[in-house]
Amino acid sequence: MKRIQYLLSMVPAGAQVICLSDMYGTINSPNFPEPYPKESEVRWNISVPDGFQIRLYFLHFDLEPSYLCEYDYVKVEANGEELAVFCGREDSDTEQVPGEQVISSPRSSFSVSFRSDFSNEERFLGFESHYSAVDVDECRDRNDEDLACDHFCHNYIGGYYCSCRYGYLLHSDNRTCRVECSDNVYMERSGVLSSSDFPNPYPKSSDCLYHIELEDGFLLSLEFDDTFDIEDHPDVTCPYDYVKIQAGEKEYGPFCGDRPPGKIQTESNKVQVFFHSDNSGENIGWRLSYTSSGRSQCPVPVKPLYGQLDPVQIQYSFKDHVLVSCDPGYRLIRDGEELEHFQIECQKDGSWNSFVPLCEKIESRRSRRSLPSILRNQILY
């Protein structure tokens, strides 16, 4: 209805208006095939359903010629834009006839106007034309900057629909493909997380929440890769796409652009990484590595005499383990029990969960057997 009202608003006063909504039809000058009358003005407003274009071609054309078609003419318009003006019987430097030309509307409506002035020096028969609605292939006719669909486009008569690659969901706009990316929980002491499809462009219209959750006593550190590309704006801070980090009471970001933030020491064992993307852009996204360290340090344990510690480190943090073992010829004794090896663990309060056991020399069987004889000889003499 609005489209028809717009077309009617463009009609000169006194012109006859004919509205056409059939999928095809014929448009003739008044009295065709007899000569058209003087001082005549007719406008045909053609409208077909969305998803179609209109094509117009002329079967016969015979109008009074004039410089730049200032006397009699046929004009074709769409959305206020002039597509063509015809007059005369043959092309000249100042006049154009349609010939076999096919005129297509950019959308599903356009208008054809005919005007004749107050005099004709000869008999001119006017014109006969035919129009028809043709399906628009929305999947083929869009350019790279205005794609009909994010991933896959499927054309049908009168319209099209979109679908997405496996693992993606169709957004409520029915053309953008987004991802469901808020169920990821990372519980390892170190790891890597990134925007979806990195280093390929990340999905549009998505909100992703990544959780890193470690045991109390750990502190998390984050570091982004040098390859960092999130849509930004030269004057406004991250209005389109951005990544934010929440660590306890602290918030870092938003971050965007092509320069990664520096290393972030969060001072927390729990971190949330939030990433938002809007419905446009072809940026490749981000990737970060996270590591953890203990909140408290344990003192370096003292190696037992005739024993070994593994691993040997300059410092030990929460959850670090040390394996205690003895040199050949010695045995590990803890609480009167002989062990092959023993493991101690650094606790979050900065203490070890146990003391380091001792290594005792192993006596040979021969020594144990001869001992009673020696003692006996000592008694005899």
mmCIF file of C-alpha atoms in Angstrom:
data_model
loop_
_atom_site.group_PDB
_atom_site.id
_atom_site.type_symbol
_atom_site.label_atom_id
_atom_site.label_comp_id
_atom_site.label_asym_id
_atom_site.label_seq_id
_atom_site.Cartn_x
_atom_site.Cartn_y
_atom_site.Cartn_z
ATOM 1 C CA MET A 1 0.000 0.000 0.000
ATOM 2 C CA LYS A 2 2.811 2.419 0.869
ATOM 3 C CA ARG A 3 4.485 1.617 -2.449
ATOM 4 C CA ILE A 4 1.322 2.530 -4.410
ATOM 5 C CA GLN A 5 0.890 5.737 -2.393
ATOM 6 C CA TYR A 6 4.507 6.675 -3.197
ATOM 7 C CA LEU A 7 3.936 6.085 -6.912
ATOM 8 C CA LEU A 8 0.744 8.128 -6.889
ATOM 9 C CA SER A 9 2.529 11.025 -5.202
ATOM 10 C CA MET A 10 4.860 11.214 -8.235
ATOM 11 C CA VAL A 11 2.003 11.574 -10.762
ATOM 12 C CA PRO A 12 1.559 15.005 -12.399
ATOM 13 C CA ALA A 13 -1.814 16.677 -11.839
ATOM 14 C CA GLY A 14 -4.379 15.700 -14.497
ATOM 15 C CA ALA A 15 -2.628 12.518 -15.577
ATOM 16 C CA GLN A 16 -4.603 9.313 -15.891
ATOM 17 C CA VAL A 17 -3.268 6.648 -13.524
ATOM 18 C CA ILE A 18 -3.623 2.934 -14.131
ATOM 19 C CA CYS A 19 -2.492 0.506 -11.413
ATOM 20 C CA LEU A 20 -1.454 -2.964 -12.544
ATOM 21 C CA SER A 21 -0.700 -5.892 -10.201
ATOM 22 C CA ASP A 22 -0.883 -8.913 -12.527
ATOM 23 C CA MET A 23 2.269 -10.978 -13.025
ATOM 24 C CA TYR A 24 2.278 -10.003 -16.712
ATOM 25 C CA GLY A 25 0.416 -7.722 -19.073
ATOM 26 C CA THR A 26 0.425 -5.328 -22.036
ATOM 27 C CA ILE A 27 0.714 -1.539 -22.007
ATOM 28 C CA ASN A 28 -0.351 0.460 -25.085
ATOM 29 C CA SER A 29 -0.480 4.142 -25.897
ATOM 30 C CA PRO A 30 -4.047 5.493 -26.081
ATOM 31 C CA ASN A 31 -5.953 4.366 -29.247
ATOM 32 C CA PHE A 32 -3.129 1.988 -30.322
ATOM 33 C CA PRO A 33 -2.784 0.873 -33.119
ATOM 34 C CA GLU A 34 -4.436 4.117 -34.215
ATOM 35 C CA PRO A 35 -2.489 7.390 -33.772
ATOM 36 C CA TYR A 36 -2.392 8.576 -30.171
ATOM 37 C CA PRO A 37 -4.261 11.772 -29.243
ATOM 38 C CA LYS A 38 -2.726 15.155 -28.526
ATOM 39 C CA GLU A 39 -2.260 16.465 -24.975
ATOM 40 C CA SER A 40 -2.505 13.047 -23.455
ATOM 41 C CA GLU A 41 -0.836 11.901 -20.227
ATOM 42 C CA VAL A 42 -1.087 8.389 -18.815
ATOM 43 C CA ARG A 43 0.876 6.665 -16.076
ATOM 44 C CA TRP A 44 0.931 2.912 -15.429
ATOM 45 C CA ASN A 45 2.051 1.911 -11.929
ATOM 46 C CA ILE A 46 3.088 -1.731 -11.957
ATOM 47 C CA SER A 47 3.534 -3.684 -8.747
ATOM 48 C CA VAL A 48 4.274 -7.407 -8.256
ATOM 49 C CA PRO A 49 5.011 -9.407 -5.064
ATOM 50 C CA ASP A 50 8.321 -9.047 -3.247
ATOM 51 C CA GLY A 51 10.939 -11.479 -4.499
ATOM 52 C CA PHE A 52 10.214 -10.582 -8.135
ATOM 53 C CA GLN A 53 11.468 -7.989 -10.588
ATOM 54 C CA ILE A 54 9.646 -6.539 -13.570
ATOM 55 C CA ARG A 55 10.958 -6.709 -17.113
ATOM 56 C CA LEU A 56 9.570 -4.463 -19.838
ATOM 57 C CA TYR A 57 10.150 -4.576 -23.598
ATOM 58 C CA PHE A 58 8.510 -2.868 -26.562
ATOM 59 C CA LEU A 59 6.866 -4.667 -29.491
ATOM 60 C CA HIS A 60 6.250 -1.460 -31.478
ATOM 61 C CA PHE A 61 7.429 2.112 -30.977
ATOM 62 C CA ASP A 62 6.514 5.205 -33.039
ATOM 63 C CA LEU A 63 6.509 8.603 -31.313
ATOM 64 C CA GLU A 64 7.083 12.150 -32.454
ATOM 65 C CA PRO A 65 10.846 12.880 -32.464
ATOM 66 C CA SER A 66 12.128 15.947 -30.604
ATOM 67 C CA TYR A 67 15.340 17.270 -29.110
ATOM 68 C CA LEU A 68 15.905 15.390 -25.819
ATOM 69 C CA CYS A 69 12.309 14.104 -26.117
ATOM 70 C CA GLU A 70 10.820 17.409 -24.971
ATOM 71 C CA TYR A 71 7.534 16.980 -26.911
ATOM 72 C CA ASP A 72 6.201 13.408 -26.748
ATOM 73 C CA TYR A 73 7.897 10.652 -24.776
ATOM 74 C CA VAL A 74 7.691 7.413 -22.795
ATOM 75 C CA LYS A 75 9.476 7.490 -19.442
ATOM 76 C CA VAL A 76 10.293 4.512 -17.221
ATOM 77 C CA GLU A 77 10.976 5.150 -13.513
ATOM 78 C CA ALA A 78 11.570 3.109 -10.357
ATOM 79 C CA ASN A 79 11.745 4.430 -6.793
ATOM 80 C CA GLY A 80 12.042 7.979 -8.018
ATOM 81 C CA GLU A 81 14.929 7.126 -10.352
ATOM 82 C CA GLU A 82 14.635 7.604 -14.092
ATOM 83 C CA LEU A 83 15.586 4.397 -15.898
ATOM 84 C CA ALA A 84 14.931 5.472 -19.526
ATOM 85 C CA VAL A 85 13.247 8.097 -21.712
ATOM 86 C CA PHE A 86 12.246 7.192 -25.292
ATOM 87 C CA CYS A 87 10.884 9.086 -28.288
ATOM 88 C CA GLY A 88 11.130 9.207 -32.094
ATOM 89 C CA ARG A 89 11.357 6.389 -34.625
ATOM 90 C CA GLU A 90 15.060 5.698 -34.574
ATOM 91 C CA ASP A 91 18.078 6.506 -32.427
ATOM 92 C CA SER A 92 19.825 9.825 -32.953
ATOM 93 C CA ASP A 93 22.307 11.953 -31.021
ATOM 94 C CA THR A 94 19.468 13.420 -28.932
ATOM 95 C CA GLU A 95 16.759 10.746 -29.094
ATOM 96 C CA GLN A 96 16.580 7.101 -28.109
ATOM 97 C CA VAL A 97 14.109 4.414 -29.075
ATOM 98 C CA PRO A 98 13.828 1.169 -27.076
ATOM 99 C CA GLY A 99 14.388 -1.211 -29.991
ATOM 100 C CA GLU A 100 14.976 -4.693 -28.554
ATOM 101 C CA GLN A 101 16.144 -3.344 -25.219
ATOM 102 C CA VAL A 102 14.762 -5.026 -22.099
ATOM 103 C CA ILE A 103 14.322 -2.772 -19.068
ATOM 104 C CA SER A 104 14.424 -4.347 -15.612
ATOM 105 C CA SER A 105 13.206 -2.817 -12.390
ATOM 106 C CA PRO A 106 15.612 -2.933 -9.424
ATOM 107 C CA ARG A 107 12.794 -4.097 -7.169
ATOM 108 C CA SER A 108 9.190 -5.250 -7.431
ATOM 109 C CA SER A 109 7.604 -2.048 -8.777
ATOM 110 C CA PHE A 110 8.080 0.617 -11.354
ATOM 111 C CA SER A 111 6.069 3.034 -13.522
ATOM 112 C CA VAL A 112 5.675 3.772 -17.218
ATOM 113 C CA SER A 113 4.562 7.284 -18.211
ATOM 114 C CA PHE A 114 3.343 8.459 -21.627
ATOM 115 C CA ARG A 115 2.986 12.110 -22.592
ATOM 116 C CA SER A 116 2.029 13.856 -25.812
ATOM 117 C CA ASP A 117 2.040 17.622 -26.360
ATOM 118 C CA PHE A 118 -0.495 19.853 -28.112
ATOM 119 C CA SER A 119 0.544 19.092 -31.722
ATOM 120 C CA ASN A 120 1.859 16.373 -34.011
ATOM 121 C CA GLU A 121 3.240 17.171 -37.459
ATOM 122 C CA GLU A 122 2.623 13.613 -38.663
ATOM 123 C CA ARG A 123 0.604 10.561 -37.723
ATOM 124 C CA PHE A 124 2.410 8.629 -35.016
ATOM 125 C CA LEU A 125 0.969 5.306 -33.943
ATOM 126 C CA GLY A 126 2.415 5.277 -30.448
ATOM 127 C CA PHE A 127 3.714 2.112 -28.773
ATOM 128 C CA GLU A 128 2.880 -1.368 -27.614
ATOM 129 C CA SER A 129 4.862 -2.967 -24.763
ATOM 130 C CA HIS A 130 4.778 -6.089 -22.636
ATOM 131 C CA TYR A 131 5.802 -6.560 -19.012
ATOM 132 C CA SER A 132 6.256 -9.683 -16.907
ATOM 133 C CA ALA A 133 7.361 -10.543 -13.383
ATOM 134 C CA VAL A 134 10.529 -12.626 -13.131
ATOM 135 C CA ASP A 135 11.942 -14.340 -10.095
ATOM 136 C CA VAL A 136 14.861 -12.609 -8.385
ATOM 137 C CA ASP A 137 17.810 -14.874 -7.632
ATOM 138 C CA GLU A 138 18.771 -13.212 -4.360
ATOM 139 C CA CYS A 139 21.581 -15.713 -3.877
ATOM 140 C CA ARG A 140 23.312 -14.762 -7.124
ATOM 141 C CA ASP A 141 22.521 -11.093 -7.496
ATOM 142 C CA ARG A 142 24.025 -9.818 -4.218
ATOM 143 C CA ASN A 143 27.587 -8.542 -4.123
ATOM 144 C CA ASP A 144 30.207 -9.629 -1.580
ATOM 145 C CA GLU A 145 29.477 -6.648 0.663
ATOM 146 C CA ASP A 146 25.724 -7.314 0.780
ATOM 147 C CA LEU A 147 25.425 -11.097 0.836
ATOM 148 C CA ALA A 148 21.931 -12.464 1.219
ATOM 149 C CA CYS A 149 23.142 -15.175 3.615
ATOM 150 C CA ASP A 150 26.131 -15.645 5.880
ATOM 151 C CA HIS A 151 26.821 -19.254 4.806
ATOM 152 C CA PHE A 152 24.390 -20.978 2.405
ATOM 153 C CA CYS A 153 21.717 -19.316 0.256
ATOM 154 C CA HIS A 154 18.835 -21.267 -1.308
ATOM 155 C CA ASN A 155 16.725 -19.554 -3.960
ATOM 156 C CA TYR A 156 13.119 -20.445 -4.751
ATOM 157 C CA ILE A 157 10.402 -18.807 -6.868
ATOM 158 C CA GLY A 158 9.526 -15.550 -5.164
ATOM 159 C CA GLY A 159 12.156 -15.629 -2.429
ATOM 160 C CA TYR A 160 15.098 -17.359 -0.748
ATOM 161 C CA TYR A 161 16.144 -18.824 2.581
ATOM 162 C CA CYS A 162 19.452 -19.242 4.422
ATOM 163 C CA SER A 163 21.086 -22.111 6.254
ATOM 164 C CA CYS A 164 24.326 -22.484 8.221
ATOM 165 C CA ARG A 165 27.284 -24.815 8.383
ATOM 166 C CA TYR A 166 27.285 -27.597 10.947
ATOM 167 C CA GLY A 167 27.831 -26.231 14.436
ATOM 168 C CA TYR A 168 26.190 -22.869 13.700
ATOM 169 C CA LEU A 169 22.693 -21.573 14.410
ATOM 170 C CA LEU A 170 20.596 -19.286 12.224
ATOM 171 C CA HIS A 171 20.095 -15.910 13.895
ATOM 172 C CA SER A 172 16.635 -14.383 14.301
ATOM 173 C CA ASP A 173 17.346 -12.173 11.263
ATOM 174 C CA ASN A 174 17.200 -15.421 9.202
ATOM 175 C CA ARG A 175 20.425 -14.649 7.371
ATOM 176 C CA THR A 176 23.249 -14.401 9.928
ATOM 177 C CA CYS A 177 24.941 -17.527 11.291
ATOM 178 C CA ARG A 178 25.953 -17.460 14.950
ATOM 179 C CA VAL A 179 27.475 -19.968 17.350
ATOM 180 C CA GLU A 180 26.446 -21.255 20.760
ATOM 181 C CA CYS A 181 29.615 -20.736 22.749
ATOM 182 C CA SER A 182 28.801 -20.178 26.416
ATOM 183 C CA ASP A 183 29.140 -23.693 27.840
ATOM 184 C CA ASN A 184 32.927 -23.961 27.767
ATOM 185 C CA VAL A 185 34.571 -24.529 31.165
ATOM 186 C CA TYR A 186 38.366 -24.916 31.382
ATOM 187 C CA MET A 187 39.649 -26.633 34.535
ATOM 188 C CA GLU A 188 43.205 -27.583 33.533
ATOM 189 C CA ARG A 189 46.079 -25.617 35.075
ATOM 190 C CA SER A 190 47.023 -24.249 31.643
ATOM 191 C CA GLY A 191 45.335 -24.099 28.270
ATOM 192 C CA VAL A 192 44.359 -22.178 25.149
ATOM 193 C CA LEU A 193 41.031 -20.638 24.137
ATOM 194 C CA SER A 194 40.055 -18.570 21.123
ATOM 195 C CA SER A 195 37.223 -17.051 19.135
ATOM 196 C CA SER A 196 35.319 -19.567 17.038
ATOM 197 C CA ASP A 197 37.008 -20.576 13.757
ATOM 198 C CA PHE A 198 40.230 -18.701 14.611
ATOM 199 C CA PRO A 199 42.241 -17.765 12.550
ATOM 200 C CA ASN A 200 39.314 -17.628 10.131
ATOM 201 C CA PRO A 201 36.730 -14.832 10.557
ATOM 202 C CA TYR A 202 34.656 -15.236 13.693
ATOM 203 C CA PRO A 203 30.857 -15.672 13.523
ATOM 204 C CA LYS A 204 28.575 -12.663 13.526
ATOM 205 C CA SER A 205 25.832 -11.833 16.039
ATOM 206 C CA SER A 206 27.307 -14.035 18.754
ATOM 207 C CA ASP A 207 27.894 -13.709 22.481
ATOM 208 C CA CYS A 208 30.449 -16.160 23.838
ATOM 209 C CA LEU A 209 31.324 -16.751 27.499
ATOM 210 C CA TYR A 210 34.373 -18.852 28.403
ATOM 211 C CA HIS A 211 34.927 -19.971 32.013
ATOM 212 C CA ILE A 212 38.328 -20.799 33.515
ATOM 213 C CA GLU A 213 37.867 -22.314 36.966
ATOM 214 C CA LEU A 214 40.765 -23.635 39.037
ATOM 215 C CA GLU A 215 40.975 -24.789 42.640
ATOM 216 C CA ASP A 216 41.296 -22.104 45.284
ATOM 217 C CA GLY A 217 44.971 -21.408 45.797
ATOM 218 C CA PHE A 218 45.862 -20.848 42.143
ATOM 219 C CA LEU A 219 46.375 -17.521 40.367
ATOM 220 C CA LEU A 220 45.663 -17.233 36.638
ATOM 221 C CA SER A 221 47.713 -15.339 34.044
ATOM 222 C CA LEU A 222 46.415 -14.574 30.534
ATOM 223 C CA GLU A 223 48.337 -13.687 27.399
ATOM 224 C CA PHE A 224 46.852 -12.984 23.943
ATOM 225 C CA ASP A 225 48.554 -14.058 20.716
ATOM 226 C CA ASP A 226 50.134 -11.378 18.535
ATOM 227 C CA THR A 227 47.516 -12.225 15.896
ATOM 228 C CA PHE A 228 44.679 -10.100 17.264
ATOM 229 C CA ASP A 229 41.958 -8.679 14.991
ATOM 230 C CA ILE A 230 38.630 -7.460 16.363
ATOM 231 C CA GLU A 231 36.445 -4.891 14.578
ATOM 232 C CA ASP A 232 36.862 -1.417 16.059
ATOM 233 C CA HIS A 233 36.075 2.243 15.445
ATOM 234 C CA PRO A 234 38.516 5.176 15.087
ATOM 235 C CA ASP A 235 36.579 7.487 17.423
ATOM 236 C CA VAL A 236 34.546 5.285 19.776
ATOM 237 C CA THR A 237 35.958 2.575 22.054
ATOM 238 C CA CYS A 238 34.940 -0.867 20.790
ATOM 239 C CA PRO A 239 31.298 -0.105 19.802
ATOM 240 C CA TYR A 240 30.906 -3.166 17.557
ATOM 241 C CA ASP A 241 32.891 -6.232 18.638
ATOM 242 C CA TYR A 242 34.972 -6.652 21.782
ATOM 243 C CA VAL A 243 36.439 -9.042 24.348
ATOM 244 C CA LYS A 244 36.122 -8.433 28.105
ATOM 245 C CA ILE A 245 37.658 -10.273 31.051
ATOM 246 C CA GLN A 246 36.157 -10.588 34.515
ATOM 247 C CA ALA A 247 38.463 -11.863 37.273
ATOM 248 C CA GLY A 248 36.953 -11.650 40.751
ATOM 249 C CA GLU A 249 36.127 -7.997 41.364
ATOM 250 C CA LYS A 250 38.367 -6.784 38.538
ATOM 251 C CA GLU A 251 37.298 -6.189 34.926
ATOM 252 C CA TYR A 252 39.736 -5.863 32.020
ATOM 253 C CA GLY A 253 38.730 -4.384 28.658
ATOM 254 C CA PRO A 254 36.880 -3.998 26.442
ATOM 255 C CA PHE A 255 39.600 -4.867 23.928
ATOM 256 C CA CYS A 256 39.367 -4.552 20.135
ATOM 257 C CA GLY A 257 41.450 -3.457 17.143
ATOM 258 C CA ASP A 258 44.657 -5.098 15.946
ATOM 259 C CA ARG A 259 46.924 -4.647 18.997
ATOM 260 C CA PRO A 260 46.648 -7.339 21.669
ATOM 261 C CA PRO A 261 46.566 -6.311 25.338
ATOM 262 C CA GLY A 262 49.631 -7.109 27.396
ATOM 263 C CA LYS A 263 49.961 -10.013 29.782
ATOM 264 C CA ILE A 264 47.227 -9.952 32.415
ATOM 265 C CA GLN A 265 47.985 -11.166 35.956
ATOM 266 C CA THR A 266 44.464 -11.695 37.259
ATOM 267 C CA GLU A 267 45.209 -12.470 40.947
ATOM 268 C CA SER A 268 42.228 -14.830 40.814
ATOM 269 C CA ASN A 269 41.594 -18.548 40.367
ATOM 270 C CA LYS A 270 38.408 -17.940 38.371
ATOM 271 C CA VAL A 271 38.166 -15.941 35.152
ATOM 272 C CA GLN A 272 35.363 -15.268 32.659
ATOM 273 C CA VAL A 273 36.223 -14.233 29.099
ATOM 274 C CA PHE A 274 33.283 -12.610 27.289
ATOM 275 C CA PHE A 275 33.319 -12.000 23.519
ATOM 276 C CA HIS A 276 30.649 -10.086 21.595
ATOM 277 C CA SER A 277 30.265 -9.697 17.820
ATOM 278 C CA ASP A 278 27.651 -7.737 15.895
ATOM 279 C CA ASN A 279 26.065 -8.599 12.551
ATOM 280 C CA SER A 280 28.831 -7.326 10.265
ATOM 281 C CA GLY A 281 32.564 -7.545 9.658
ATOM 282 C CA GLU A 282 35.109 -10.128 8.548
ATOM 283 C CA ASN A 283 37.768 -9.952 11.282
ATOM 284 C CA ILE A 284 39.732 -13.058 12.262
ATOM 285 C CA GLY A 285 39.455 -12.762 16.046
ATOM 286 C CA TRP A 286 41.786 -13.700 18.891
ATOM 287 C CA ARG A 287 43.450 -16.474 20.836
ATOM 288 C CA LEU A 288 44.889 -16.477 24.355
ATOM 289 C CA SER A 289 46.951 -18.828 26.484
ATOM 290 C CA TYR A 290 46.434 -19.091 30.212
ATOM 291 C CA THR A 291 48.787 -20.404 32.884
ATOM 292 C CA SER A 292 48.501 -20.719 36.638
ATOM 293 C CA SER A 293 50.760 -20.506 39.648
ATOM 294 C CA GLY A 294 50.229 -21.127 43.338
ATOM 295 C CA ARG A 295 49.156 -18.275 45.522
ATOM 296 C CA SER A 296 51.690 -19.419 48.180
ATOM 297 C CA GLN A 297 55.259 -20.677 47.892
ATOM 298 C CA CYS A 298 56.570 -23.709 49.808
ATOM 299 C CA PRO A 299 60.164 -23.720 51.107
ATOM 300 C CA VAL A 300 62.640 -25.737 49.062
ATOM 301 C CA PRO A 301 62.801 -29.177 50.765
ATOM 302 C CA VAL A 302 66.143 -30.471 52.015
ATOM 303 C CA LYS A 303 67.412 -33.535 50.208
ATOM 304 C CA PRO A 304 67.877 -36.500 52.564
ATOM 305 C CA LEU A 305 71.395 -37.827 53.074
ATOM 306 C CA TYR A 306 71.996 -40.544 50.459
ATOM 307 C CA GLY A 307 68.712 -39.595 48.750
ATOM 308 C CA GLN A 308 67.265 -37.666 45.777
ATOM 309 C CA LEU A 309 64.420 -35.202 45.100
ATOM 310 C CA ASP A 310 62.583 -35.027 41.772
ATOM 311 C CA PRO A 311 62.012 -32.476 40.385
ATOM 312 C CA VAL A 312 64.598 -30.064 41.682
ATOM 313 C CA GLN A 313 63.305 -26.480 41.332
ATOM 314 C CA ILE A 314 64.276 -23.027 42.504
ATOM 315 C CA GLN A 315 60.802 -22.580 43.984
ATOM 316 C CA TYR A 316 57.689 -24.666 44.600
ATOM 317 C CA SER A 317 54.058 -23.547 44.474
ATOM 318 C CA PHE A 318 50.681 -24.910 45.479
ATOM 319 C CA LYS A 319 50.027 -28.436 44.131
ATOM 320 C CA ASP A 320 53.658 -29.001 43.129
ATOM 321 C CA HIS A 321 54.813 -32.559 43.888
ATOM 322 C CA VAL A 322 58.262 -33.805 44.862
ATOM 323 C CA LEU A 323 59.232 -37.481 44.697
ATOM 324 C CA VAL A 324 61.718 -38.612 47.349
ATOM 325 C CA SER A 325 63.897 -41.686 46.667
ATOM 326 C CA CYS A 326 67.179 -43.173 48.023
ATOM 327 C CA ASP A 327 70.517 -43.952 46.381
ATOM 328 C CA PRO A 328 71.352 -47.608 45.617
ATOM 329 C CA GLY A 329 72.249 -49.445 48.815
ATOM 330 C CA TYR A 330 69.873 -47.348 50.916
ATOM 331 C CA ARG A 331 66.240 -47.697 51.799
ATOM 332 C CA LEU A 332 63.533 -45.117 52.510
ATOM 333 C CA ILE A 333 62.120 -45.339 56.025
ATOM 334 C CA ARG A 334 58.982 -43.467 57.162
ATOM 335 C CA ASP A 335 57.275 -44.252 60.451
ATOM 336 C CA GLY A 336 59.243 -47.508 60.649
ATOM 337 C CA GLU A 337 57.994 -48.645 57.238
ATOM 338 C CA GLU A 338 60.298 -49.295 54.301
ATOM 339 C CA LEU A 339 59.224 -47.592 51.046
ATOM 340 C CA GLU A 340 60.552 -47.533 47.467
ATOM 341 C CA HIS A 341 59.741 -43.816 47.131
ATOM 342 C CA PHE A 342 57.569 -41.206 48.781
ATOM 343 C CA GLN A 343 55.755 -38.123 47.392
ATOM 344 C CA ILE A 344 55.197 -34.837 49.193
ATOM 345 C CA GLU A 345 52.862 -32.039 48.008
ATOM 346 C CA CYS A 346 52.939 -28.266 48.438
ATOM 347 C CA GLN A 347 49.751 -27.030 50.115
ATOM 348 C CA LYS A 348 47.959 -23.728 49.567
ATOM 349 C CA ASP A 349 49.075 -22.417 52.984
ATOM 350 C CA GLY A 350 52.730 -22.651 51.867
ATOM 351 C CA SER A 351 53.622 -25.807 53.800
ATOM 352 C CA TRP A 352 54.414 -29.355 52.688
ATOM 353 C CA ASN A 353 51.926 -32.068 53.547
ATOM 354 C CA SER A 354 54.680 -34.255 55.096
ATOM 355 C CA PHE A 355 58.295 -34.223 56.207
ATOM 356 C CA VAL A 356 61.024 -35.711 54.004
ATOM 357 C CA PRO A 357 61.794 -39.313 55.114
ATOM 358 C CA LEU A 358 65.342 -40.574 55.852
ATOM 359 C CA CYS A 359 67.483 -42.973 53.832
ATOM 360 C CA GLU A 360 69.100 -45.839 55.795
ATOM 361 C CA LYS A 361 71.893 -48.114 54.641
ATOM 362 C CA ILE A 362 70.828 -51.638 53.711
ATOM 363 C CA GLU A 363 72.906 -54.341 55.542
ATOM 364 C CA SER A 364 73.910 -57.365 53.456
ATOM 365 C CA ARG A 365 72.730 -60.848 54.375
ATOM 366 C CA ARG A 366 76.351 -62.019 54.764
ATOM 367 C CA SER A 367 76.980 -59.393 57.409
ATOM 368 C CA ARG A 368 73.874 -60.436 59.321
ATOM 369 C CA ARG A 369 74.856 -64.149 59.233
ATOM 370 C CA SER A 370 78.432 -63.591 60.439
ATOM 371 C CA LEU A 371 77.401 -61.362 63.284
ATOM 372 C CA PRO A 372 76.532 -64.156 65.750
ATOM 373 C CA SER A 373 79.893 -65.958 65.110
ATOM 374 C CA ILE A 374 81.897 -62.818 65.747
ATOM 375 C CA LEU A 375 80.048 -62.217 68.949
ATOM 376 C CA ARG A 376 80.633 -65.860 69.924
ATOM 377 C CA ASN A 377 84.342 -65.634 69.263
ATOM 378 C CA GLN A 378 84.534 -62.470 71.283
ATOM 379 C CA ILE A 379 82.943 -64.319 74.216
ATOM 380 C CA LEU A 380 85.249 -67.345 73.855
ATOM 381 C CA TYR A 381 88.436 -65.301 73.910
#
